[in-house]
PDB file of C-alpha atoms in Angstrom:
ATOM      1  CA  MET A   1      -8.069 -15.166 -15.709  1.00 67.00           C
ATOM      2  CA  ALA A   2      -5.599 -15.969 -13.681  1.00 73.00           C
ATOM      3  CA  GLY A   3      -2.466 -18.952 -13.397  1.00 82.00           C
ATOM      4  CA  GLN A   4      -1.567 -20.995 -10.904  1.00 92.00           C
ATOM      5  CA  GLY A   5       0.885 -19.108  -7.861  1.00 92.00           C
ATOM      6  CA  LEU A   6      -0.622 -15.841  -7.819  1.00 94.00           C
ATOM      7  CA  HIS A   7       0.331 -13.072  -5.130  1.00 94.00           C
ATOM      8  CA  VAL A   8      -1.165 -10.429  -4.859  1.00 95.00           C
ATOM      9  CA  GLY A   9      -0.366  -7.640  -2.333  1.00 95.00           C
ATOM     10  CA  ALA A  10      -2.482  -5.517   0.096  1.00 96.00           C
ATOM     11  CA  GLU A  11      -4.972  -3.106  -1.474  1.00 96.00           C
ATOM     12  CA  ALA A  12      -3.954  -4.372  -5.433  1.00 96.00           C
ATOM     13  CA  ILE A  13      -7.044  -3.465  -8.152  1.00 95.00           C
ATOM     14  CA  LEU A  14      -7.822  -5.766 -10.543  1.00 95.00           C
ATOM     15  CA  TRP A  15     -10.620  -3.659 -13.059  1.00 93.00           C
ATOM     16  CA  ALA A  16     -11.136  -5.210 -16.403  1.00 89.00           C
ATOM     17  CA  GLY A  17     -14.036  -2.475 -17.225  1.00 80.00           C
ATOM     18  CA  PRO A  18     -17.276  -2.785 -17.941  1.00 84.00           C
ATOM     19  CA  GLY A  19     -17.663  -4.535 -21.005  1.00 85.00           C
ATOM     20  CA  SER A  20     -15.816  -6.566 -23.088  1.00 89.00           C
ATOM     21  CA  GLY A  21     -12.104  -5.706 -21.499  1.00 91.00           C
ATOM     22  CA  ARG A  22      -9.977  -8.777 -19.896  1.00 95.00           C
ATOM     23  CA  ILE A  23      -7.288  -9.299 -17.824  1.00 96.00           C
ATOM     24  CA  HIS A  24      -5.043 -12.363 -18.067  1.00 96.00           C
ATOM     25  CA  LEU A  25      -2.471 -13.737 -16.128  1.00 97.00           C
ATOM     26  CA  GLY A  26      -0.090 -16.254 -16.020  1.00 97.00           C
ATOM     27  CA  ASP A  27       1.603 -18.510 -13.419  1.00 96.00           C
ATOM     28  CA  ASN A  28       3.240 -16.976 -10.732  1.00 96.00           C
ATOM     29  CA  VAL A  29       2.925 -13.308 -11.098  1.00 97.00           C
ATOM     30  CA  LEU A  30       3.572 -11.210  -7.815  1.00 97.00           C
ATOM     31  CA  MET A  31       1.560  -8.076  -7.181  1.00 98.00           C
ATOM     32  CA  GLY A  32       3.032  -5.556  -4.404  1.00 97.00           C
ATOM     33  CA  PRO A  33       0.998  -3.395  -2.418  1.00 98.00           C
ATOM     34  CA  GLY A  34      -1.650  -1.148  -4.439  1.00 98.00           C
ATOM     35  CA  VAL A  35      -1.311  -2.436  -7.588  1.00 98.00           C
ATOM     36  CA  LEU A  36      -3.410  -1.403 -10.645  1.00 98.00           C
ATOM     37  CA  ILE A  37      -4.603  -3.397 -13.453  1.00 98.00           C
ATOM     38  CA  THR A  38      -7.449  -2.131 -15.456  1.00 96.00           C
ATOM     39  CA  ALA A  39      -8.798  -3.036 -18.883  1.00 96.00           C
ATOM     40  CA  ALA A  40     -10.809   0.228 -19.346  1.00 92.00           C
ATOM     41  CA  ASN A  41      -9.830   3.718 -19.827  1.00 89.00           C
ATOM     42  CA  TYR A  42     -12.339   6.912 -20.360  1.00 81.00           C
ATOM     43  CA  ARG A  43     -11.608   9.088 -23.069  1.00 78.00           C
ATOM     44  CA  PHE A  44     -11.289  12.579 -22.335  1.00 77.00           C
ATOM     45  CA  ASN A  45     -11.739  14.762 -25.342  1.00 77.00           C
ATOM     46  CA  ASP A  46     -15.208  13.796 -26.887  1.00 76.00           C
ATOM     47  CA  GLY A  47     -16.728  17.076 -26.501  1.00 80.00           C
ATOM     48  CA  HIS A  48     -18.772  15.842 -23.515  1.00 81.00           C
ATOM     49  CA  PRO A  49     -18.061  15.883 -19.429  1.00 83.00           C
ATOM     50  CA  VAL A  50     -15.325  13.052 -18.414  1.00 78.00           C
ATOM     51  CA  THR A  51     -18.596  11.087 -16.664  1.00 78.00           C
ATOM     52  CA  GLU A  52     -19.919  11.017 -19.981  1.00 82.00           C
ATOM     53  CA  GLN A  53     -17.568  10.068 -22.438  1.00 83.00           C
ATOM     54  CA  ALA A  54     -17.104   6.027 -23.648  1.00 82.00           C
ATOM     55  CA  MET A  55     -14.760   4.411 -22.272  1.00 84.00           C
ATOM     56  CA  ASP A  56     -11.789   2.464 -24.179  1.00 87.00           C
ATOM     57  CA  GLU A  57     -11.477  -1.104 -23.480  1.00 93.00           C
ATOM     58  CA  ALA A  58      -8.715  -3.479 -24.337  1.00 95.00           C
ATOM     59  CA  ASP A  59      -7.517  -6.855 -22.913  1.00 97.00           C
ATOM     60  CA  VAL A  60      -4.329  -7.186 -20.902  1.00 98.00           C
ATOM     61  CA  SER A  61      -2.020  -9.856 -20.641  1.00 98.00           C
ATOM     62  CA  ILE A  62       0.553 -10.707 -18.395  1.00 98.00           C
ATOM     63  CA  GLY A  63       2.585 -13.377 -18.796  1.00 97.00           C
ATOM     64  CA  ASN A  64       4.006 -16.144 -16.632  1.00 96.00           C
ATOM     65  CA  ASP A  65       6.895 -15.254 -14.068  1.00 96.00           C
ATOM     66  CA  VAL A  66       5.887 -11.222 -13.735  1.00 97.00           C
ATOM     67  CA  TRP A  67       6.992  -8.775 -10.948  1.00 97.00           C
ATOM     68  CA  LEU A  68       4.937  -6.022 -10.792  1.00 98.00           C
ATOM     69  CA  GLY A  69       5.856  -3.849  -7.596  1.00 98.00           C
ATOM     70  CA  ALA A  70       4.197  -1.745  -5.299  1.00 98.00           C
ATOM     71  CA  LYS A  71       1.316   1.433  -7.081  1.00 98.00           C
ATOM     72  CA  ALA A  72       2.857   0.215 -10.408  1.00 98.00           C
ATOM     73  CA  MET A  73      -0.171   0.528 -12.963  1.00 98.00           C
ATOM     74  CA  VAL A  74      -0.551  -1.320 -15.927  1.00 98.00           C
ATOM     75  CA  MET A  75      -2.977   0.160 -18.126  1.00 97.00           C
ATOM     76  CA  PRO A  76      -5.310  -1.175 -21.398  1.00 96.00           C
ATOM     77  CA  GLY A  77      -4.246  -3.007 -23.771  1.00 96.00           C
ATOM     78  CA  VAL A  78      -0.756  -4.224 -22.551  1.00 98.00           C
ATOM     79  CA  THR A  79       1.106  -6.916 -22.917  1.00 98.00           C
ATOM     80  CA  ILE A  80       3.593  -7.832 -20.717  1.00 98.00           C
ATOM     81  CA  GLY A  81       6.368 -10.451 -21.702  1.00 97.00           C
ATOM     82  CA  ASP A  82       7.180 -13.327 -19.421  1.00 97.00           C
ATOM     83  CA  GLY A  83       9.787 -12.797 -16.714  1.00 96.00           C
ATOM     84  CA  ALA A  84       9.119  -9.124 -17.001  1.00 97.00           C
ATOM     85  CA  ILE A  85       9.360  -6.911 -14.149  1.00 98.00           C
ATOM     86  CA  ILE A  86       8.261  -4.010 -13.611  1.00 98.00           C
ATOM     87  CA  ALA A  87       9.544  -1.243 -11.205  1.00 98.00           C
ATOM     88  CA  ALA A  88       7.354   0.329  -8.011  1.00 98.00           C
ATOM     89  CA  GLY A  89       5.733   3.357  -9.171  1.00 98.00           C
ATOM     90  CA  ALA A  90       5.945   2.510 -12.809  1.00 98.00           C
ATOM     91  CA  VAL A  91       3.027   2.896 -15.155  1.00 98.00           C
ATOM     92  CA  VAL A  92       3.007   0.870 -18.414  1.00 98.00           C
ATOM     93  CA  THR A  93       1.495   1.929 -21.480  1.00 97.00           C
ATOM     94  CA  ARG A  94       2.720  -0.098 -23.702  1.00 97.00           C
ATOM     95  CA  ASP A  95       4.158  -3.525 -24.166  1.00 98.00           C
ATOM     96  CA  ILE A  96       6.869  -4.845 -22.288  1.00 98.00           C
ATOM     97  CA  PRO A  97       9.096  -7.638 -23.941  1.00 98.00           C
ATOM     98  CA  PRO A  98      10.136 -11.369 -21.858  1.00 97.00           C
ATOM     99  CA  MET A  99      12.805 -10.778 -19.493  1.00 96.00           C
ATOM    100  CA  ALA A 100      12.926  -6.952 -19.373  1.00 97.00           C
ATOM    101  CA  ILE A 101      13.262  -4.730 -16.570  1.00 98.00           C
ATOM    102  CA  ALA A 102      11.123  -1.315 -16.760  1.00 98.00           C
ATOM    103  CA  ALA A 103      10.625   1.805 -14.916  1.00 98.00           C
ATOM    104  CA  GLY A 104       9.164   5.464 -15.175  1.00 98.00           C
ATOM    105  CA  VAL A 105       6.387   7.279 -16.192  1.00 97.00           C
ATOM    106  CA  PRO A 106       5.455   5.825 -18.588  1.00 98.00           C
ATOM    107  CA  ALA A 107       7.544   2.706 -18.200  1.00 98.00           C
ATOM    108  CA  LYS A 108      10.064   1.914 -20.163  1.00 98.00           C
ATOM    109  CA  VAL A 109      12.818  -1.007 -20.495  1.00 98.00           C
ATOM    110  CA  THR A 110      15.485   0.061 -18.412  1.00 98.00           C
ATOM    111  CA  GLY A 111      18.022  -3.199 -18.219  1.00 97.00           C
ATOM    112  CA  GLN A 112      17.087  -7.293 -19.178  1.00 96.00           C
ATOM    113  CA  ARG A 113      16.542  -9.839 -16.326  1.00 92.00           C
ATOM    114  CA  GLU A 114      19.245 -12.729 -15.991  1.00 87.00           C
ATOM    115  CA  VAL A 115      18.168 -15.877 -15.114  1.00 76.00           C
ATOM    116  CA  THR A 116      20.264 -18.518 -13.215  1.00 65.00           C
ATOM    117  CA  PRO A 117      19.835 -21.962 -14.001  1.00 56.00           C
ATOM    118  CA  ALA A 118      17.882 -23.911 -11.710  1.00 53.00           C
ATOM    119  CA  LEU A 119      20.652 -26.368  -9.266  1.00 48.00           C
TER     120      LEU A 119
END
């Protein structure tokens, strides 16, 4: 499900997975080139070859006015709050609060976004 004003950069990938995973996008989401959002991921320690193991699926929710920098990755089960900015190359493995700026692998909050009132 995608809101209004979605901007998707070149080679961005949204993969909800083969079963129950969903990706929810708010209004005015901006995705840079090469962004990956996935609601599914293979397990790796079930005692079988990786390609034969089950997948874990969990919904991803991205709020309104969120900017995902180039090649950022958002993993299953993550919620990114309204107004957040995710730095280029960041790997988001846990929730990011509204108006936060997050960077790194794994992504951590490094700052807070300030919004100037509209004139």
